[in-house]
Amino acid sequence: DAKTTQPTSMDCAEGRAANLPCNHSTISGNEYVYWYRQIHSQGPQYIIHGLKNNETNEMASLIITEDRKSSTLILPHATLRDTAVYYCIVRVRKQAGTALIFGKGTTLSVSS
Amino acid sequence: SAVISQKPSRDICQRGTSLTIQCQVDSQVTMMFWYRQQPGQSLTLIATANQGSEATYESGFVIDKFPISRPNLTFSTLTVSNMSPEDSSIYLCSVEEGSGRTYNEQFFGPGTRLTVL
């Protein structure tokens, strides 16, 4: 699986959009970008995934650049409960039985 | 998504003893995974547990230290054997689902927080 690079930490004001970047310059054509988050002391929570088109769900939006070498997770209206560690992971989606490999992630702190 | 529960949620144990952590899923799943998260660190994969076969361990983890059982499609256990303070971590169970839009997505249990004195 391709390696990802994320900033160690980010701050965001409550109610503002949180934009979390991820670099994955060695991504291959059949690898998807996944985002998970881990709120303190809980199990990681799936947020969203995508291949090359932008994706949106009830939690977030995922913007993937045209060359697919980087992506941005957008939380449109951050709340205090969005304070968590956010993990960007690249993997082959159809590779059933292959566990997610976690990097260090980005610690997002949302403040009022 | 699957609902995953773990028992115990937390425990404090003495060095040299063993603890068995249970993972229960509310639906049948093929693949289950066990992770460890040491204090202040990210998640590290311990092993993959497929029903009906022996678990596959990652580098640095051995069956004698972390024996795993997978008796059916909804249950697994991880035992932390002959514990030392370095084993103090959160242990997480994870499952892979394969249906519709969430095909191959992984979901995680709440974790078991282990402290070894």
Tab-separated table of C-alpha atoms in Angstrom:
chain	number	residue	atom	x	y	z
A	1	ASP	CA	0.000	0.000	0.000
A	2	ALA	CA	1.171	3.516	-0.785
A	3	LYS	CA	2.653	5.646	1.975
A	4	THR	CA	0.756	8.697	3.188
A	5	THR	CA	1.973	11.936	4.773
A	6	GLN	CA	-0.207	14.043	7.054
A	7	PRO	CA	0.485	17.056	9.266
A	8	THR	CA	0.943	16.126	12.891
A	9	SER	CA	-1.692	18.511	14.197
A	10	MET	CA	-4.226	21.134	13.144
A	11	ASP	CA	-6.537	23.565	14.897
A	12	CYS	CA	-10.000	24.653	13.837
A	13	ALA	CA	-12.606	27.010	15.273
A	14	GLU	CA	-15.999	25.568	16.013
A	15	GLY	CA	-18.436	26.125	13.153
A	16	ARG	CA	-15.705	26.605	10.575
A	17	ALA	CA	-14.678	24.121	7.934
A	18	ALA	CA	-11.810	21.807	8.816
A	19	ASN	CA	-9.615	20.896	5.860
A	20	LEU	CA	-7.252	17.998	6.524
A	21	PRO	CA	-4.633	17.341	3.841
A	22	CYS	CA	-2.991	14.064	2.921
A	23	ASN	CA	-0.172	13.391	0.473
A	24	HIS	CA	0.030	10.018	-1.272
A	25	SER	CA	2.323	10.683	-4.211
A	26	THR	CA	3.086	6.986	-4.853
A	27	ILE	CA	-0.557	5.912	-5.084
A	28	SER	CA	-1.278	3.404	-7.807
A	29	GLY	CA	-4.281	3.223	-10.103
A	30	ASN	CA	-6.211	0.610	-8.135
A	31	GLU	CA	-5.652	2.095	-4.677
A	32	TYR	CA	-8.390	3.904	-2.825
A	33	VAL	CA	-8.029	6.688	-0.273
A	34	TYR	CA	-9.719	5.948	3.058
A	35	TRP	CA	-10.250	8.238	6.021
A	36	TYR	CA	-10.850	7.095	9.577
A	37	ARG	CA	-10.884	9.004	12.821
A	38	GLN	CA	-10.302	8.017	16.410
A	39	ILE	CA	-11.895	9.973	19.180
A	40	HIS	CA	-9.999	9.672	22.430
A	41	SER	CA	-9.943	6.117	23.791
A	42	GLN	CA	-12.484	4.806	21.283
A	43	GLY	CA	-12.103	2.463	18.311
A	44	PRO	CA	-11.417	4.107	14.927
A	45	GLN	CA	-14.496	5.213	12.999
A	46	TYR	CA	-14.847	4.976	9.237
A	47	ILE	CA	-15.512	8.358	7.606
A	48	ILE	CA	-15.278	8.136	3.839
A	49	HIS	CA	-13.320	6.681	0.952
A	50	GLY	CA	-12.769	7.459	-2.735
A	51	LEU	CA	-10.851	6.484	-5.853
A	52	LYS	CA	-10.632	9.546	-8.092
A	53	ASN	CA	-13.946	11.361	-7.953
A	54	ASN	CA	-14.855	13.674	-5.111
A	55	GLU	CA	-17.096	12.025	-2.564
A	56	THR	CA	-19.530	13.370	0.003
A	57	ASN	CA	-21.531	11.740	2.753
A	58	GLU	CA	-23.283	12.845	5.896
A	59	MET	CA	-20.010	13.196	7.764
A	60	ALA	CA	-17.558	14.756	5.344
A	61	SER	CA	-16.365	15.460	1.827
A	62	LEU	CA	-13.304	13.987	0.188
A	63	ILE	CA	-11.525	15.970	-2.507
A	64	ILE	CA	-8.930	14.060	-4.537
A	65	THR	CA	-6.631	15.946	-6.902
A	66	GLU	CA	-6.720	15.084	-10.582
A	67	ASP	CA	-3.308	13.395	-10.427
A	68	ARG	CA	-4.474	11.553	-7.249
A	69	LYS	CA	-1.251	12.390	-5.453
A	70	SER	CA	-3.026	14.197	-2.662
A	71	SER	CA	-6.434	14.570	-1.085
A	72	THR	CA	-8.287	16.708	1.448
A	73	LEU	CA	-10.881	15.653	3.956
A	74	ILE	CA	-13.361	18.425	4.646
A	75	LEU	CA	-15.552	18.634	7.737
A	76	PRO	CA	-17.868	21.450	6.638
A	77	HIS	CA	-18.930	22.725	10.062
A	78	ALA	CA	-16.582	21.417	12.718
A	79	THR	CA	-17.914	20.873	16.225
A	80	LEU	CA	-16.118	20.174	19.481
A	81	ARG	CA	-17.020	16.499	19.047
A	82	ASP	CA	-14.917	16.380	15.880
A	83	THR	CA	-11.760	16.693	17.968
A	84	ALA	CA	-9.937	13.460	17.149
A	85	VAL	CA	-6.990	11.871	15.362
A	86	TYR	CA	-7.702	11.581	11.632
A	87	TYR	CA	-6.014	8.856	9.619
A	88	CYS	CA	-5.564	8.880	5.850
A	89	ILE	CA	-4.946	5.373	4.507
A	90	VAL	CA	-4.337	4.159	0.969
A	91	ARG	CA	-5.115	0.582	0.063
A	92	VAL	CA	-6.365	-1.663	-2.669
A	93	ARG	CA	-10.093	-1.852	-2.052
A	94	LYS	CA	-10.660	-5.303	-3.504
A	95	GLN	CA	-7.843	-6.823	-1.520
A	96	ALA	CA	-10.147	-8.641	0.835
A	97	GLY	CA	-8.622	-9.807	4.054
A	98	THR	CA	-5.876	-7.229	4.125
A	99	ALA	CA	-5.996	-5.154	7.269
A	100	LEU	CA	-5.741	-1.392	7.345
A	101	ILE	CA	-2.283	-0.123	8.208
A	102	PHE	CA	-2.354	3.053	10.265
A	103	GLY	CA	0.180	5.883	10.192
A	104	LYS	CA	0.454	8.570	12.835
A	105	GLY	CA	-2.492	10.632	11.575
A	106	THR	CA	-3.422	14.277	12.190
A	107	THR	CA	-4.642	15.415	15.582
A	108	LEU	CA	-7.459	17.883	14.946
A	109	SER	CA	-8.357	20.184	17.829
A	110	VAL	CA	-11.655	22.050	17.513
A	111	SER	CA	-12.130	24.899	19.935
A	112	SER	CA	-14.943	27.314	20.702
B	1	SER	CA	-22.316	-1.728	9.768
B	2	ALA	CA	-21.524	-4.548	12.148
B	3	VAL	CA	-21.859	-3.929	15.869
B	4	ILE	CA	-18.764	-5.111	17.712
B	5	SER	CA	-18.421	-5.579	21.447
B	6	GLN	CA	-15.359	-6.425	23.517
B	7	LYS	CA	-14.964	-7.827	26.989
B	8	PRO	CA	-13.556	-6.703	29.301
B	9	SER	CA	-13.608	-3.001	28.526
B	10	ARG	CA	-10.651	-2.499	30.825
B	11	ASP	CA	-8.564	-4.463	33.294
B	12	ILE	CA	-5.615	-4.075	35.611
B	13	CYS	CA	-3.422	-7.160	35.822
B	14	GLN	CA	-0.298	-8.314	37.590
B	15	ARG	CA	2.848	-9.095	35.645
B	16	GLY	CA	3.282	-12.749	34.746
B	17	THR	CA	-0.438	-13.393	34.439
B	18	SER	CA	-2.547	-13.778	31.289
B	19	LEU	CA	-5.709	-12.059	30.104
B	20	THR	CA	-8.157	-13.238	27.454
B	21	ILE	CA	-10.046	-10.561	25.544
B	22	GLN	CA	-13.280	-11.470	23.816
B	23	CYS	CA	-14.662	-9.947	20.621
B	24	GLN	CA	-18.285	-10.520	19.625
B	25	VAL	CA	-19.870	-9.379	16.351
B	26	ASP	CA	-23.599	-9.181	15.687
B	27	SER	CA	-23.261	-10.625	12.182
B	28	GLN	CA	-21.166	-13.261	10.472
B	29	VAL	CA	-17.873	-11.940	9.150
B	30	THR	CA	-15.024	-13.727	7.441
B	31	MET	CA	-12.072	-11.602	8.473
B	32	MET	CA	-11.297	-10.375	11.960
B	33	PHE	CA	-8.235	-8.437	12.992
B	34	TRP	CA	-6.557	-7.670	16.298
B	35	TYR	CA	-4.670	-4.408	16.862
B	36	ARG	CA	-2.646	-2.965	19.703
B	37	GLN	CA	-2.418	0.718	20.515
B	38	GLN	CA	0.296	1.609	22.982
B	39	PRO	CA	-0.029	4.865	24.937
B	40	GLY	CA	0.234	7.891	22.655
B	41	GLN	CA	0.838	5.738	19.590
B	42	SER	CA	-1.049	4.734	16.483
B	43	LEU	CA	-2.618	1.330	15.920
B	44	THR	CA	-0.384	-1.650	15.172
B	45	LEU	CA	-1.767	-4.815	13.610
B	46	ILE	CA	-1.124	-7.923	15.699
B	47	ALA	CA	-2.750	-10.627	13.593
B	48	THR	CA	-5.462	-11.572	11.140
B	49	ALA	CA	-7.925	-14.247	12.247
B	50	ASN	CA	-9.831	-16.158	9.595
B	51	GLN	CA	-12.427	-18.657	10.761
B	52	GLY	CA	-11.294	-22.225	10.368
B	53	SER	CA	-7.611	-21.509	10.025
B	54	GLU	CA	-4.732	-20.415	12.220
B	55	ALA	CA	-4.199	-16.727	12.733
B	56	THR	CA	-1.581	-14.939	10.684
B	57	TYR	CA	0.760	-12.857	12.833
B	58	GLU	CA	2.575	-9.675	11.892
B	59	SER	CA	6.291	-9.232	12.357
B	60	GLY	CA	7.116	-8.804	16.008
B	61	PHE	CA	4.119	-10.742	17.297
B	62	VAL	CA	4.148	-14.472	18.059
B	63	ILE	CA	1.483	-17.027	18.804
B	64	ASP	CA	2.969	-18.016	22.159
B	65	LYS	CA	2.591	-14.467	23.433
B	66	PHE	CA	-0.722	-13.614	21.711
B	67	PRO	CA	-2.697	-16.818	21.068
B	68	ILE	CA	-5.888	-16.215	19.112
B	69	SER	CA	-8.974	-18.340	18.736
B	70	ARG	CA	-11.651	-17.984	16.050
B	71	PRO	CA	-14.221	-20.707	16.731
B	72	ASN	CA	-16.992	-19.278	14.519
B	73	LEU	CA	-17.919	-16.384	12.251
B	74	THR	CA	-19.066	-14.066	15.045
B	75	PHE	CA	-16.483	-14.533	17.805
B	76	SER	CA	-12.767	-14.353	18.499
B	77	THR	CA	-10.466	-14.161	21.496
B	78	LEU	CA	-7.001	-12.714	21.970
B	79	THR	CA	-4.934	-13.798	24.951
B	80	VAL	CA	-2.078	-11.672	26.220
B	81	SER	CA	0.220	-14.164	27.938
B	82	ASN	CA	2.839	-13.752	30.644
B	83	MET	CA	2.176	-10.051	30.785
B	84	SER	CA	4.704	-7.339	31.519
B	85	PRO	CA	4.178	-3.582	31.943
B	86	GLU	CA	5.168	-3.143	28.277
B	87	ASP	CA	1.932	-4.920	27.336
B	88	SER	CA	-0.101	-2.055	28.767
B	89	SER	CA	-2.118	-0.932	25.755
B	90	ILE	CA	-5.530	-0.689	24.231
B	91	TYR	CA	-6.356	-3.879	22.314
B	92	LEU	CA	-8.852	-3.498	19.481
B	93	CYS	CA	-10.836	-6.015	17.532
B	94	SER	CA	-11.812	-5.178	13.967
B	95	VAL	CA	-13.924	-6.877	11.309
B	96	GLU	CA	-14.174	-6.572	7.580
B	97	GLU	CA	-17.587	-6.347	5.962
B	98	GLY	CA	-18.310	-7.076	2.373
B	99	SER	CA	-21.711	-5.935	1.197
B	100	GLY	CA	-22.770	-3.202	-1.153
B	101	ARG	CA	-21.132	0.167	-0.767
B	102	THR	CA	-19.234	-0.859	2.352
B	103	TYR	CA	-17.533	-3.794	0.690
B	104	ASN	CA	-14.136	-4.388	2.286
B	105	GLU	CA	-14.637	-1.657	4.876
B	106	GLN	CA	-13.242	-2.301	8.323
B	107	PHE	CA	-15.097	-1.534	11.515
B	108	PHE	CA	-13.667	-1.458	14.996
B	109	GLY	CA	-14.754	-2.478	18.447
B	110	PRO	CA	-14.531	-0.109	21.424
B	111	GLY	CA	-11.241	-1.569	22.624
B	112	THR	CA	-9.960	-3.155	25.825
B	113	ARG	CA	-7.719	-0.966	27.960
B	114	LEU	CA	-5.135	-3.133	29.691
B	115	THR	CA	-2.829	-1.947	32.448
B	116	VAL	CA	-0.111	-4.288	33.700
B	117	LEU	CA	1.476	-3.529	37.044
